[in-house]
């Protein structure tokens, strides 16, 4: 849904009920649950959330020991347990009943580990970082002893969660939730029919690594580098970007820079990308950089940023990052990016999975310094983008509101 009416986005809205302040933020203990330690978008957002959170709440984390995403959190005072079972890849999406059964057993095993955890027993509130983590947490606490906040980071659809994951999440996790955080209005809307009336819910932008914004952009006179950031995954559309780039810039001195690596046994797509680069005749113009830790530095190295997802994106972290760095952006229509991009004001929108349209938009930007400068200025002026610290404060307020609502409900029942 494109925003063409001139209204500012509303990334942070508490829908129900009003904020509470039950405990001093530094005294509240929140257990965060992650179903993986692979450095995907949800996991990196959680790392940013917890890296400097001590002034807001006491953070604990339970996760598997199958990746490096959370390695640096101990240095930020976060106590970790890395003993949750890793989930089998493809367990929610495949048509195999055997694989789905293995996935369910792994979730139930994880729930047993989580329920016995000292960190779980000591927590004032549990925050499930993903849909799979929410299913695990719901299994672990069927009696509802701990307030549970479920984080919606993916659209609640079968395309996003898979057939089995969708059914388990909507029937088990959302029914158990005491509060829901969504990363965009689009994501929240996809879950509304499964949320009970009066359930606390809030749209909060995920922290995307912003500590300051570029307020005075100075676009170069010529386009030399066009960039894309994101996990190497087919629906993220790196292949669409490369086809568009080849149509627009093959044989020129313009370079395509792609930051991102495959996760969860997705190396086949990386190999496909490398073959495609050769087939398109642009191998000497493409930089495949792999995972990049310094995203702001990467963004500052390119003249145009591309978002090319082939289906609606729940948030589109890279779009917010690009706006914060005052870059001209071309993004695909639909989902979270459409809540931030106002076409012709702070970016351009093109249909998904359309290399020709994307290539034409890139040529249009490359041919007009005036258009790039105008979009960069519009990006710099985009309202509502939160720094990571502001995101932490919003999460803290919501956690306290959910805690308060549960406490008030308990008092009413006791009375």
mmCIF file of C-alpha atoms in Angstrom:
data_model
loop_
_atom_site.group_PDB
_atom_site.id
_atom_site.type_symbol
_atom_site.label_atom_id
_atom_site.label_comp_id
_atom_site.label_asym_id
_atom_site.label_seq_id
_atom_site.Cartn_x
_atom_site.Cartn_y
_atom_site.Cartn_z
ATOM 1 C CA UNK A 1 0.000 0.000 0.000
ATOM 2 C CA UNK A 2 1.737 3.100 -1.217
ATOM 3 C CA UNK A 3 1.549 6.294 0.764
ATOM 4 C CA UNK A 4 0.704 8.981 -1.754
ATOM 5 C CA UNK A 5 -1.553 11.151 0.359
ATOM 6 C CA UNK A 6 1.196 13.116 2.061
ATOM 7 C CA UNK A 7 0.532 11.665 5.508
ATOM 8 C CA UNK A 8 3.423 10.730 7.743
ATOM 9 C CA UNK A 9 3.799 7.044 8.587
ATOM 10 C CA UNK A 10 2.813 5.985 12.089
ATOM 11 C CA UNK A 11 5.396 3.307 12.917
ATOM 12 C CA UNK A 12 4.704 3.307 16.658
ATOM 13 C CA UNK A 13 1.082 2.973 17.708
ATOM 14 C CA UNK A 14 -0.223 1.387 20.885
ATOM 15 C CA UNK A 15 -3.653 0.140 19.885
ATOM 16 C CA UNK A 16 -4.863 -1.291 23.212
ATOM 17 C CA UNK A 17 -4.692 -0.575 26.137
ATOM 18 C CA UNK A 18 -3.016 2.586 27.467
ATOM 19 C CA UNK A 19 0.589 2.480 28.651
ATOM 20 C CA UNK A 20 1.316 1.325 32.183
ATOM 21 C CA UNK A 21 4.404 1.675 34.337
ATOM 22 C CA UNK A 22 4.304 -1.306 36.715
ATOM 23 C CA UNK A 23 7.958 -1.526 37.643
ATOM 24 C CA UNK A 24 11.127 0.430 37.273
ATOM 25 C CA UNK A 25 12.499 -0.483 33.835
ATOM 26 C CA UNK A 26 15.867 -1.579 35.190
ATOM 27 C CA UNK A 27 14.150 -4.032 37.571
ATOM 28 C CA UNK A 28 11.989 -5.832 34.999
ATOM 29 C CA UNK A 29 13.429 -9.140 33.757
ATOM 30 C CA UNK A 30 12.501 -10.110 30.205
ATOM 31 C CA UNK A 31 13.390 -13.502 28.723
ATOM 32 C CA UNK A 32 13.835 -13.287 24.966
ATOM 33 C CA UNK A 33 13.403 -16.537 23.029
ATOM 34 C CA UNK A 34 14.874 -17.148 19.578
ATOM 35 C CA UNK A 35 14.415 -20.323 17.527
ATOM 36 C CA UNK A 36 17.804 -19.900 15.838
ATOM 37 C CA UNK A 37 21.167 -18.224 16.318
ATOM 38 C CA UNK A 38 21.773 -17.843 12.585
ATOM 39 C CA UNK A 39 22.275 -14.145 11.737
ATOM 40 C CA UNK A 40 19.022 -13.495 9.871
ATOM 41 C CA UNK A 41 17.085 -10.243 9.890
ATOM 42 C CA UNK A 42 14.990 -11.100 12.958
ATOM 43 C CA UNK A 43 18.022 -12.215 14.926
ATOM 44 C CA UNK A 44 20.095 -9.138 14.017
ATOM 45 C CA UNK A 45 17.157 -6.920 15.013
ATOM 46 C CA UNK A 46 17.067 -8.672 18.399
ATOM 47 C CA UNK A 47 20.817 -8.169 18.832
ATOM 48 C CA UNK A 48 20.384 -4.435 18.216
ATOM 49 C CA UNK A 49 17.469 -4.333 20.635
ATOM 50 C CA UNK A 50 19.468 -5.983 23.419
ATOM 51 C CA UNK A 51 22.875 -4.416 22.850
ATOM 52 C CA UNK A 52 22.249 -1.326 24.987
ATOM 53 C CA UNK A 53 18.993 -2.172 26.744
ATOM 54 C CA UNK A 54 20.184 -2.274 30.376
ATOM 55 C CA UNK A 55 18.706 1.130 31.202
ATOM 56 C CA UNK A 56 15.269 -0.245 30.212
ATOM 57 C CA UNK A 57 15.055 -3.881 31.441
ATOM 58 C CA UNK A 58 17.170 -6.880 32.452
ATOM 59 C CA UNK A 59 17.538 -9.059 29.367
ATOM 60 C CA UNK A 60 17.997 -12.828 29.265
ATOM 61 C CA UNK A 61 18.092 -14.961 26.115
ATOM 62 C CA UNK A 62 17.372 -18.621 25.306
ATOM 63 C CA UNK A 63 18.401 -19.836 21.853
ATOM 64 C CA UNK A 64 20.005 -22.813 20.079
ATOM 65 C CA UNK A 65 23.773 -23.025 19.690
ATOM 66 C CA UNK A 66 23.659 -23.145 15.892
ATOM 67 C CA UNK A 67 25.070 -19.784 14.875
ATOM 68 C CA UNK A 68 26.973 -16.657 15.817
ATOM 69 C CA UNK A 69 24.220 -14.017 15.875
ATOM 70 C CA UNK A 70 24.215 -13.584 19.661
ATOM 71 C CA UNK A 71 27.920 -14.024 20.425
ATOM 72 C CA UNK A 72 28.526 -10.420 21.472
ATOM 73 C CA UNK A 73 25.503 -10.021 23.724
ATOM 74 C CA UNK A 74 27.258 -11.329 26.833
ATOM 75 C CA UNK A 75 29.476 -8.251 26.683
ATOM 76 C CA UNK A 76 26.294 -6.162 26.995
ATOM 77 C CA UNK A 77 25.196 -7.876 30.196
ATOM 78 C CA UNK A 78 22.758 -10.330 28.592
ATOM 79 C CA UNK A 79 22.740 -13.766 30.242
ATOM 80 C CA UNK A 80 22.457 -16.504 27.603
ATOM 81 C CA UNK A 81 21.416 -20.130 27.547
ATOM 82 C CA UNK A 82 22.199 -21.810 24.216
ATOM 83 C CA UNK A 83 20.551 -25.182 24.736
ATOM 84 C CA UNK A 84 17.319 -25.035 22.731
ATOM 85 C CA UNK A 85 17.164 -27.729 20.017
ATOM 86 C CA UNK A 86 17.742 -26.429 16.491
ATOM 87 C CA UNK A 87 14.705 -26.846 14.259
ATOM 88 C CA UNK A 88 14.946 -28.906 11.051
ATOM 89 C CA UNK A 89 15.229 -26.774 7.907
ATOM 90 C CA UNK A 90 12.066 -26.650 5.836
ATOM 91 C CA UNK A 91 9.857 -28.153 8.502
ATOM 92 C CA UNK A 92 7.104 -25.574 8.060
ATOM 93 C CA UNK A 93 7.137 -25.275 4.280
ATOM 94 C CA UNK A 94 7.627 -28.703 2.775
ATOM 95 C CA UNK A 95 4.863 -31.125 1.964
ATOM 96 C CA UNK A 96 6.503 -33.961 3.892
ATOM 97 C CA UNK A 97 4.449 -35.138 6.846
ATOM 98 C CA UNK A 98 7.587 -36.794 8.231
ATOM 99 C CA UNK A 99 9.504 -33.509 8.186
ATOM 100 C CA UNK A 100 6.554 -31.673 9.744
ATOM 101 C CA UNK A 101 6.436 -34.301 12.504
ATOM 102 C CA UNK A 102 10.172 -33.862 13.135
ATOM 103 C CA UNK A 103 9.649 -30.115 13.319
ATOM 104 C CA UNK A 104 6.811 -30.507 15.822
ATOM 105 C CA UNK A 105 8.889 -32.860 17.981
ATOM 106 C CA UNK A 106 11.759 -30.360 17.955
ATOM 107 C CA UNK A 107 9.383 -27.577 19.022
ATOM 108 C CA UNK A 108 8.014 -29.711 21.846
ATOM 109 C CA UNK A 109 11.545 -30.676 22.931
ATOM 110 C CA UNK A 110 12.504 -27.009 22.920
ATOM 111 C CA UNK A 111 9.425 -26.201 24.971
ATOM 112 C CA UNK A 112 10.512 -28.747 27.572
ATOM 113 C CA UNK A 113 13.997 -27.251 27.769
ATOM 114 C CA UNK A 114 12.578 -23.738 27.955
ATOM 115 C CA UNK A 115 10.012 -24.563 30.642
ATOM 116 C CA UNK A 116 12.714 -26.063 32.889
ATOM 117 C CA UNK A 117 15.106 -23.156 32.375
ATOM 118 C CA UNK A 118 16.032 -21.035 35.389
ATOM 119 C CA UNK A 119 15.902 -18.008 33.088
ATOM 120 C CA UNK A 120 12.303 -18.832 32.232
ATOM 121 C CA UNK A 121 11.345 -19.358 35.878
ATOM 122 C CA UNK A 122 12.917 -16.035 36.916
ATOM 123 C CA UNK A 123 11.436 -13.931 34.087
ATOM 124 C CA UNK A 124 8.742 -11.313 34.651
ATOM 125 C CA UNK A 125 7.783 -11.517 30.966
ATOM 126 C CA UNK A 126 8.678 -13.674 27.939
ATOM 127 C CA UNK A 127 9.303 -12.143 24.511
ATOM 128 C CA UNK A 128 9.184 -14.567 21.558
ATOM 129 C CA UNK A 129 11.272 -13.065 18.754
ATOM 130 C CA UNK A 130 9.745 -15.052 15.874
ATOM 131 C CA UNK A 131 6.748 -17.210 15.042
ATOM 132 C CA UNK A 132 8.659 -20.447 15.747
ATOM 133 C CA UNK A 133 9.901 -19.065 19.068
ATOM 134 C CA UNK A 134 6.323 -18.112 19.946
ATOM 135 C CA UNK A 135 5.057 -21.648 19.304
ATOM 136 C CA UNK A 136 7.850 -23.012 21.487
ATOM 137 C CA UNK A 137 7.093 -20.526 24.293
ATOM 138 C CA UNK A 138 3.365 -21.260 24.125
ATOM 139 C CA UNK A 139 4.035 -24.996 24.472
ATOM 140 C CA UNK A 140 6.396 -24.290 27.388
ATOM 141 C CA UNK A 141 3.789 -22.343 29.360
ATOM 142 C CA UNK A 142 0.378 -23.717 28.457
ATOM 143 C CA UNK A 143 -0.967 -22.588 31.813
ATOM 144 C CA UNK A 144 -0.082 -18.975 31.094
ATOM 145 C CA UNK A 145 2.047 -18.406 34.171
ATOM 146 C CA UNK A 146 4.245 -15.849 32.377
ATOM 147 C CA UNK A 147 3.034 -12.909 30.282
ATOM 148 C CA UNK A 148 3.980 -13.674 26.655
ATOM 149 C CA UNK A 149 4.704 -11.000 24.034
ATOM 150 C CA UNK A 150 4.756 -12.379 20.495
ATOM 151 C CA UNK A 151 6.799 -10.491 17.902
ATOM 152 C CA UNK A 152 5.338 -10.437 14.403
ATOM 153 C CA UNK A 153 8.266 -10.130 12.020
ATOM 154 C CA UNK A 154 6.745 -12.037 9.071
ATOM 155 C CA UNK A 155 3.365 -11.699 7.440
ATOM 156 C CA UNK A 156 0.908 -14.148 8.962
ATOM 157 C CA UNK A 157 0.241 -16.015 5.728
ATOM 158 C CA UNK A 158 0.945 -19.502 4.425
ATOM 159 C CA UNK A 159 3.385 -18.019 1.877
ATOM 160 C CA UNK A 160 5.502 -16.533 4.673
ATOM 161 C CA UNK A 161 5.158 -19.175 7.395
ATOM 162 C CA UNK A 162 4.436 -22.332 5.422
ATOM 163 C CA UNK A 163 1.307 -24.422 5.776
ATOM 164 C CA UNK A 164 2.292 -26.158 9.006
ATOM 165 C CA UNK A 165 3.912 -23.084 10.552
ATOM 166 C CA UNK A 166 0.883 -20.937 9.743
ATOM 167 C CA UNK A 167 -1.549 -23.361 11.391
ATOM 168 C CA UNK A 168 0.597 -23.850 14.484
ATOM 169 C CA UNK A 169 1.285 -20.142 14.905
ATOM 170 C CA UNK A 170 -2.301 -18.948 14.506
ATOM 171 C CA UNK A 171 -3.866 -21.742 16.575
ATOM 172 C CA UNK A 172 -1.287 -22.120 19.345
ATOM 173 C CA UNK A 173 0.926 -19.049 19.700
ATOM 174 C CA UNK A 174 -1.463 -16.191 18.933
ATOM 175 C CA UNK A 175 -4.152 -17.728 21.114
ATOM 176 C CA UNK A 176 -1.715 -17.781 24.037
ATOM 177 C CA UNK A 177 -0.263 -14.272 23.496
ATOM 178 C CA UNK A 178 -0.723 -11.546 26.111
ATOM 179 C CA UNK A 179 0.586 -8.891 23.735
ATOM 180 C CA UNK A 180 1.726 -8.563 20.118
ATOM 181 C CA UNK A 181 4.441 -6.363 18.636
ATOM 182 C CA UNK A 182 4.431 -5.953 14.841
ATOM 183 C CA UNK A 183 7.153 -4.426 12.694
ATOM 184 C CA UNK A 184 4.654 -2.680 10.366
ATOM 185 C CA UNK A 185 0.970 -1.971 9.980
ATOM 186 C CA UNK A 186 0.915 -4.457 7.104
ATOM 187 C CA UNK A 187 2.262 -7.209 9.346
ATOM 188 C CA UNK A 188 -0.197 -6.424 12.124
ATOM 189 C CA UNK A 189 -3.131 -6.377 9.699
ATOM 190 C CA UNK A 190 -2.198 -9.861 8.477
ATOM 191 C CA UNK A 191 -2.686 -11.202 12.032
ATOM 192 C CA UNK A 192 -5.735 -9.240 13.164
ATOM 193 C CA UNK A 193 -8.343 -11.953 12.602
ATOM 194 C CA UNK A 194 -6.511 -14.268 15.040
ATOM 195 C CA UNK A 195 -6.065 -11.675 17.821
ATOM 196 C CA UNK A 196 -8.681 -11.621 20.542
ATOM 197 C CA UNK A 197 -10.480 -8.326 21.202
ATOM 198 C CA UNK A 198 -8.642 -6.066 23.620
ATOM 199 C CA UNK A 199 -5.287 -7.831 23.216
ATOM 200 C CA UNK A 200 -2.477 -5.251 23.646
ATOM 201 C CA UNK A 201 -0.817 -4.699 20.285
ATOM 202 C CA UNK A 202 1.651 -2.162 18.980
ATOM 203 C CA UNK A 203 3.465 -1.365 15.755
ATOM 204 C CA UNK A 204 7.121 -0.693 16.578
ATOM 205 C CA UNK A 205 9.833 -0.226 13.994
ATOM 206 C CA UNK A 206 12.583 -2.800 14.412
ATOM 207 C CA UNK A 207 15.982 -1.351 15.323
ATOM 208 C CA UNK A 208 17.977 -1.290 12.084
ATOM 209 C CA UNK A 209 21.357 0.000 13.276
ATOM 210 C CA UNK A 210 20.606 3.734 13.302
ATOM 211 C CA UNK A 211 22.334 5.967 15.819
ATOM 212 C CA UNK A 212 22.195 9.087 13.668
ATOM 213 C CA UNK A 213 20.615 10.195 10.397
ATOM 214 C CA UNK A 214 22.110 11.942 7.386
ATOM 215 C CA UNK A 215 20.346 15.315 7.249
ATOM 216 C CA UNK A 216 22.283 17.101 4.475
ATOM 217 C CA UNK A 217 22.753 14.679 1.543
ATOM 218 C CA UNK A 218 25.181 15.545 -1.246
ATOM 219 C CA UNK A 219 24.563 13.176 -4.167
ATOM 220 C CA UNK A 220 27.441 12.714 -6.619
ATOM 221 C CA UNK A 221 27.058 14.137 -10.098
ATOM 222 C CA UNK A 222 27.197 10.660 -11.650
ATOM 223 C CA UNK A 223 25.976 7.220 -10.606
ATOM 224 C CA UNK A 224 28.850 4.780 -10.174
ATOM 225 C CA UNK A 225 27.579 2.184 -7.683
ATOM 226 C CA UNK A 226 24.094 0.720 -7.142
ATOM 227 C CA UNK A 227 23.638 -1.390 -4.024
ATOM 228 C CA UNK A 228 21.341 -3.972 -2.490
ATOM 229 C CA UNK A 229 21.417 -5.335 1.078
ATOM 230 C CA UNK A 230 19.727 -8.501 2.261
ATOM 231 C CA UNK A 231 19.983 -12.173 2.923
ATOM 232 C CA UNK A 232 20.583 -14.162 -0.274
ATOM 233 C CA UNK A 233 17.162 -15.703 -0.667
ATOM 234 C CA UNK A 234 15.038 -16.016 -3.799
ATOM 235 C CA UNK A 235 12.110 -13.953 -2.559
ATOM 236 C CA UNK A 236 14.477 -11.107 -1.685
ATOM 237 C CA UNK A 237 14.946 -10.722 -5.443
ATOM 238 C CA UNK A 238 18.684 -10.406 -6.005
ATOM 239 C CA UNK A 239 18.155 -12.143 -9.365
ATOM 240 C CA UNK A 240 15.570 -9.489 -10.302
ATOM 241 C CA UNK A 241 18.019 -6.732 -9.443
ATOM 242 C CA UNK A 242 20.802 -8.306 -11.510
ATOM 243 C CA UNK A 243 18.565 -8.717 -14.560
ATOM 244 C CA UNK A 244 17.437 -5.088 -14.226
ATOM 245 C CA UNK A 245 21.030 -3.933 -13.798
ATOM 246 C CA UNK A 246 22.121 -5.840 -16.913
ATOM 247 C CA UNK A 247 19.305 -4.288 -18.961
ATOM 248 C CA UNK A 248 20.247 -0.780 -17.839
ATOM 249 C CA UNK A 249 24.024 -0.754 -17.360
ATOM 250 C CA UNK A 250 25.732 -3.737 -19.034
ATOM 251 C CA UNK A 251 28.960 -2.594 -20.618
ATOM 252 C CA UNK A 252 29.174 0.672 -18.662
ATOM 253 C CA UNK A 253 31.391 1.679 -15.742
ATOM 254 C CA UNK A 254 28.461 1.420 -13.271
ATOM 255 C CA UNK A 255 28.854 -1.338 -10.665
ATOM 256 C CA UNK A 256 26.303 -3.451 -8.796
ATOM 257 C CA UNK A 257 27.168 -4.160 -5.162
ATOM 258 C CA UNK A 258 25.271 -6.884 -3.291
ATOM 259 C CA UNK A 259 25.728 -7.296 0.471
ATOM 260 C CA UNK A 260 24.286 -10.451 2.017
ATOM 261 C CA UNK A 261 24.880 -14.145 2.531
ATOM 262 C CA UNK A 262 22.717 -17.266 2.344
ATOM 263 C CA UNK A 263 21.417 -18.925 5.504
ATOM 264 C CA UNK A 264 19.521 -22.097 6.355
ATOM 265 C CA UNK A 265 20.922 -24.290 3.545
ATOM 266 C CA UNK A 266 20.208 -21.668 0.847
ATOM 267 C CA UNK A 267 23.600 -21.902 -0.865
ATOM 268 C CA UNK A 268 21.898 -23.171 -4.038
ATOM 269 C CA UNK A 269 20.512 -19.680 -4.606
ATOM 270 C CA UNK A 270 23.956 -18.135 -4.138
ATOM 271 C CA UNK A 271 25.299 -20.500 -6.801
ATOM 272 C CA UNK A 272 22.397 -19.538 -9.068
ATOM 273 C CA UNK A 273 23.250 -15.863 -8.598
ATOM 274 C CA UNK A 274 26.874 -16.449 -9.551
ATOM 275 C CA UNK A 275 25.817 -18.325 -12.696
ATOM 276 C CA UNK A 276 23.358 -15.578 -13.589
ATOM 277 C CA UNK A 277 26.030 -12.893 -13.307
ATOM 278 C CA UNK A 278 28.129 -14.795 -15.837
ATOM 279 C CA UNK A 279 25.194 -15.495 -18.161
ATOM 280 C CA UNK A 280 24.187 -11.816 -18.208
ATOM 281 C CA UNK A 281 27.701 -10.746 -19.135
ATOM 282 C CA UNK A 282 28.158 -8.473 -16.128
ATOM 283 C CA UNK A 283 30.687 -10.471 -14.060
ATOM 284 C CA UNK A 284 33.237 -7.642 -14.230
ATOM 285 C CA UNK A 285 30.639 -5.134 -12.958
ATOM 286 C CA UNK A 286 29.238 -7.030 -9.946
ATOM 287 C CA UNK A 287 30.608 -7.216 -6.400
ATOM 288 C CA UNK A 288 29.144 -10.064 -4.306
ATOM 289 C CA UNK A 289 30.350 -9.030 -0.857
ATOM 290 C CA UNK A 290 28.759 -11.646 1.401
ATOM 291 C CA UNK A 291 27.635 -10.676 4.900
ATOM 292 C CA UNK A 292 28.526 -7.077 5.784
ATOM 293 C CA UNK A 293 28.684 -5.967 9.419
ATOM 294 C CA UNK A 294 29.023 -2.256 8.674
ATOM 295 C CA UNK A 295 25.728 -1.644 6.876
ATOM 296 C CA UNK A 296 25.854 2.181 7.205
ATOM 297 C CA UNK A 297 29.343 2.114 5.672
ATOM 298 C CA UNK A 298 28.088 -0.017 2.799
ATOM 299 C CA UNK A 299 25.130 2.299 2.205
ATOM 300 C CA UNK A 300 27.415 5.309 2.144
ATOM 301 C CA UNK A 301 29.442 3.590 -0.600
ATOM 302 C CA UNK A 302 26.562 3.451 -3.112
ATOM 303 C CA UNK A 303 24.671 6.097 -5.069
ATOM 304 C CA UNK A 304 21.312 4.299 -5.326
ATOM 305 C CA UNK A 305 19.772 1.628 -3.073
ATOM 306 C CA UNK A 306 17.539 -1.138 -4.443
ATOM 307 C CA UNK A 307 14.912 -3.205 -2.648
ATOM 308 C CA UNK A 308 13.631 -5.964 -4.971
ATOM 309 C CA UNK A 309 11.543 -8.434 -2.950
ATOM 310 C CA UNK A 310 9.237 -10.532 -5.112
ATOM 311 C CA UNK A 311 6.431 -10.689 -2.527
ATOM 312 C CA UNK A 312 5.248 -8.194 0.089
ATOM 313 C CA UNK A 313 7.935 -7.474 2.670
ATOM 314 C CA UNK A 314 6.777 -7.314 6.301
ATOM 315 C CA UNK A 315 9.065 -4.384 7.125
ATOM 316 C CA UNK A 316 11.944 -3.900 4.706
ATOM 317 C CA UNK A 317 14.764 -2.990 7.094
ATOM 318 C CA UNK A 318 17.006 -1.996 4.210
ATOM 319 C CA UNK A 319 14.478 0.640 3.087
ATOM 320 C CA UNK A 320 14.514 2.307 6.510
ATOM 321 C CA UNK A 321 18.317 2.079 6.606
ATOM 322 C CA UNK A 322 18.530 3.721 3.187
ATOM 323 C CA UNK A 323 16.138 6.507 4.157
ATOM 324 C CA UNK A 324 18.186 7.168 7.282
ATOM 325 C CA UNK A 325 21.312 7.514 5.109
ATOM 326 C CA UNK A 326 19.409 9.835 2.713
ATOM 327 C CA UNK A 327 19.813 7.602 -0.335
ATOM 328 C CA UNK A 328 17.681 7.616 -3.489
ATOM 329 C CA UNK A 329 15.756 4.331 -3.225
ATOM 330 C CA UNK A 330 13.903 2.118 -5.681
ATOM 331 C CA UNK A 331 11.675 -0.413 -3.875
ATOM 332 C CA UNK A 332 8.996 -2.880 -4.880
ATOM 333 C CA UNK A 333 5.367 -2.108 -4.118
ATOM 334 C CA UNK A 334 3.444 -3.680 -1.260
ATOM 335 C CA UNK A 335 4.070 -4.482 2.380
ATOM 336 C CA UNK A 336 6.139 -2.480 4.835
ATOM 337 C CA UNK A 337 8.231 -0.485 2.304
ATOM 338 C CA UNK A 338 5.046 1.033 0.925
ATOM 339 C CA UNK A 339 4.366 2.488 4.371
ATOM 340 C CA UNK A 340 7.601 4.468 4.210
ATOM 341 C CA UNK A 341 8.102 5.342 0.526
ATOM 342 C CA UNK A 342 6.108 8.198 -0.991
ATOM 343 C CA UNK A 343 6.685 7.838 -4.746
ATOM 344 C CA UNK A 344 8.514 10.784 -6.226
ATOM 345 C CA UNK A 345 9.103 12.332 -2.793
ATOM 346 C CA UNK A 346 11.558 10.044 -0.956
ATOM 347 C CA UNK A 347 11.861 7.123 -3.362
ATOM 348 C CA UNK A 348 10.405 5.257 -6.324
ATOM 349 C CA UNK A 349 8.158 2.184 -6.283
ATOM 350 C CA UNK A 350 8.029 -0.475 -9.007
ATOM 351 C CA UNK A 351 5.980 -3.672 -9.421
ATOM 352 C CA UNK A 352 7.532 -6.793 -7.864
ATOM 353 C CA UNK A 353 9.366 -9.336 -10.007
ATOM 354 C CA UNK A 354 9.624 -6.924 -12.955
ATOM 355 C CA UNK A 355 13.244 -6.449 -14.108
ATOM 356 C CA UNK A 356 12.199 -4.152 -16.967
ATOM 357 C CA UNK A 357 10.360 -1.726 -14.669
ATOM 358 C CA UNK A 358 13.204 -1.773 -12.153
ATOM 359 C CA UNK A 359 15.778 -1.214 -14.891
ATOM 360 C CA UNK A 360 13.814 1.750 -16.249
ATOM 361 C CA UNK A 361 13.586 3.284 -12.767
ATOM 362 C CA UNK A 362 17.327 2.911 -12.296
ATOM 363 C CA UNK A 363 18.022 4.536 -15.675
ATOM 364 C CA UNK A 364 15.681 7.356 -14.779
ATOM 365 C CA UNK A 365 17.659 8.010 -11.606
ATOM 366 C CA UNK A 366 21.031 7.659 -13.297
ATOM 367 C CA UNK A 367 20.025 10.180 -15.976
ATOM 368 C CA UNK A 368 18.813 12.866 -13.552
ATOM 369 C CA UNK A 369 21.006 14.400 -10.879
ATOM 370 C CA UNK A 370 18.048 16.625 -9.991
ATOM 371 C CA UNK A 371 15.753 13.645 -9.336
ATOM 372 C CA UNK A 372 18.382 11.882 -7.218
ATOM 373 C CA UNK A 373 18.985 15.042 -5.200
ATOM 374 C CA UNK A 374 15.249 15.533 -4.659
ATOM 375 C CA UNK A 375 14.694 11.957 -3.489
ATOM 376 C CA UNK A 376 17.754 12.136 -1.226
ATOM 377 C CA UNK A 377 16.411 15.303 0.370
ATOM 378 C CA UNK A 378 13.007 13.643 0.758
ATOM 379 C CA UNK A 379 14.642 10.609 2.371
ATOM 380 C CA UNK A 380 16.499 12.833 4.824
ATOM 381 C CA UNK A 381 13.196 14.496 5.762
ATOM 382 C CA UNK A 382 11.184 11.266 6.142
ATOM 383 C CA UNK A 383 9.319 11.496 9.467
ATOM 384 C CA UNK A 384 8.977 8.729 12.030
ATOM 385 C CA UNK A 385 12.266 6.855 11.586
ATOM 386 C CA UNK A 386 13.485 5.762 15.026
ATOM 387 C CA UNK A 387 17.011 5.419 16.274
ATOM 388 C CA UNK A 388 17.839 2.104 17.924
ATOM 389 C CA UNK A 389 17.596 3.729 21.347
ATOM 390 C CA UNK A 390 14.133 5.081 20.566
ATOM 391 C CA UNK A 391 13.097 1.576 19.445
ATOM 392 C CA UNK A 392 14.324 0.169 22.780
ATOM 393 C CA UNK A 393 12.314 2.742 24.698
ATOM 394 C CA UNK A 394 9.155 1.869 22.765
ATOM 395 C CA UNK A 395 9.674 -1.848 23.384
ATOM 396 C CA UNK A 396 10.243 -1.178 27.081
ATOM 397 C CA UNK A 397 7.011 0.779 27.341
ATOM 398 C CA UNK A 398 5.070 -2.001 25.636
ATOM 399 C CA UNK A 399 6.603 -4.737 27.790
ATOM 400 C CA UNK A 400 5.615 -2.782 30.899
ATOM 401 C CA UNK A 401 2.087 -2.197 29.542
ATOM 402 C CA UNK A 402 1.586 -5.944 28.970
ATOM 403 C CA UNK A 403 2.966 -6.745 32.418
ATOM 404 C CA UNK A 404 0.601 -4.185 33.933
ATOM 405 C CA UNK A 405 -2.412 -5.536 32.045
ATOM 406 C CA UNK A 406 -1.698 -9.078 33.262
ATOM 407 C CA UNK A 407 -1.224 -7.882 36.845
ATOM 408 C CA UNK A 408 -4.435 -5.862 36.772
ATOM 409 C CA UNK A 409 -6.324 -8.849 35.359
ATOM 410 C CA UNK A 410 -4.934 -11.047 38.133
ATOM 411 C CA UNK A 411 -6.049 -8.585 40.800
ATOM 412 C CA UNK A 412 -9.553 -8.471 39.344
ATOM 413 C CA UNK A 413 -9.778 -12.286 39.342
ATOM 414 C CA UNK A 414 -8.458 -12.449 42.916
ATOM 415 C CA UNK A 415 -10.987 -9.844 44.011
#
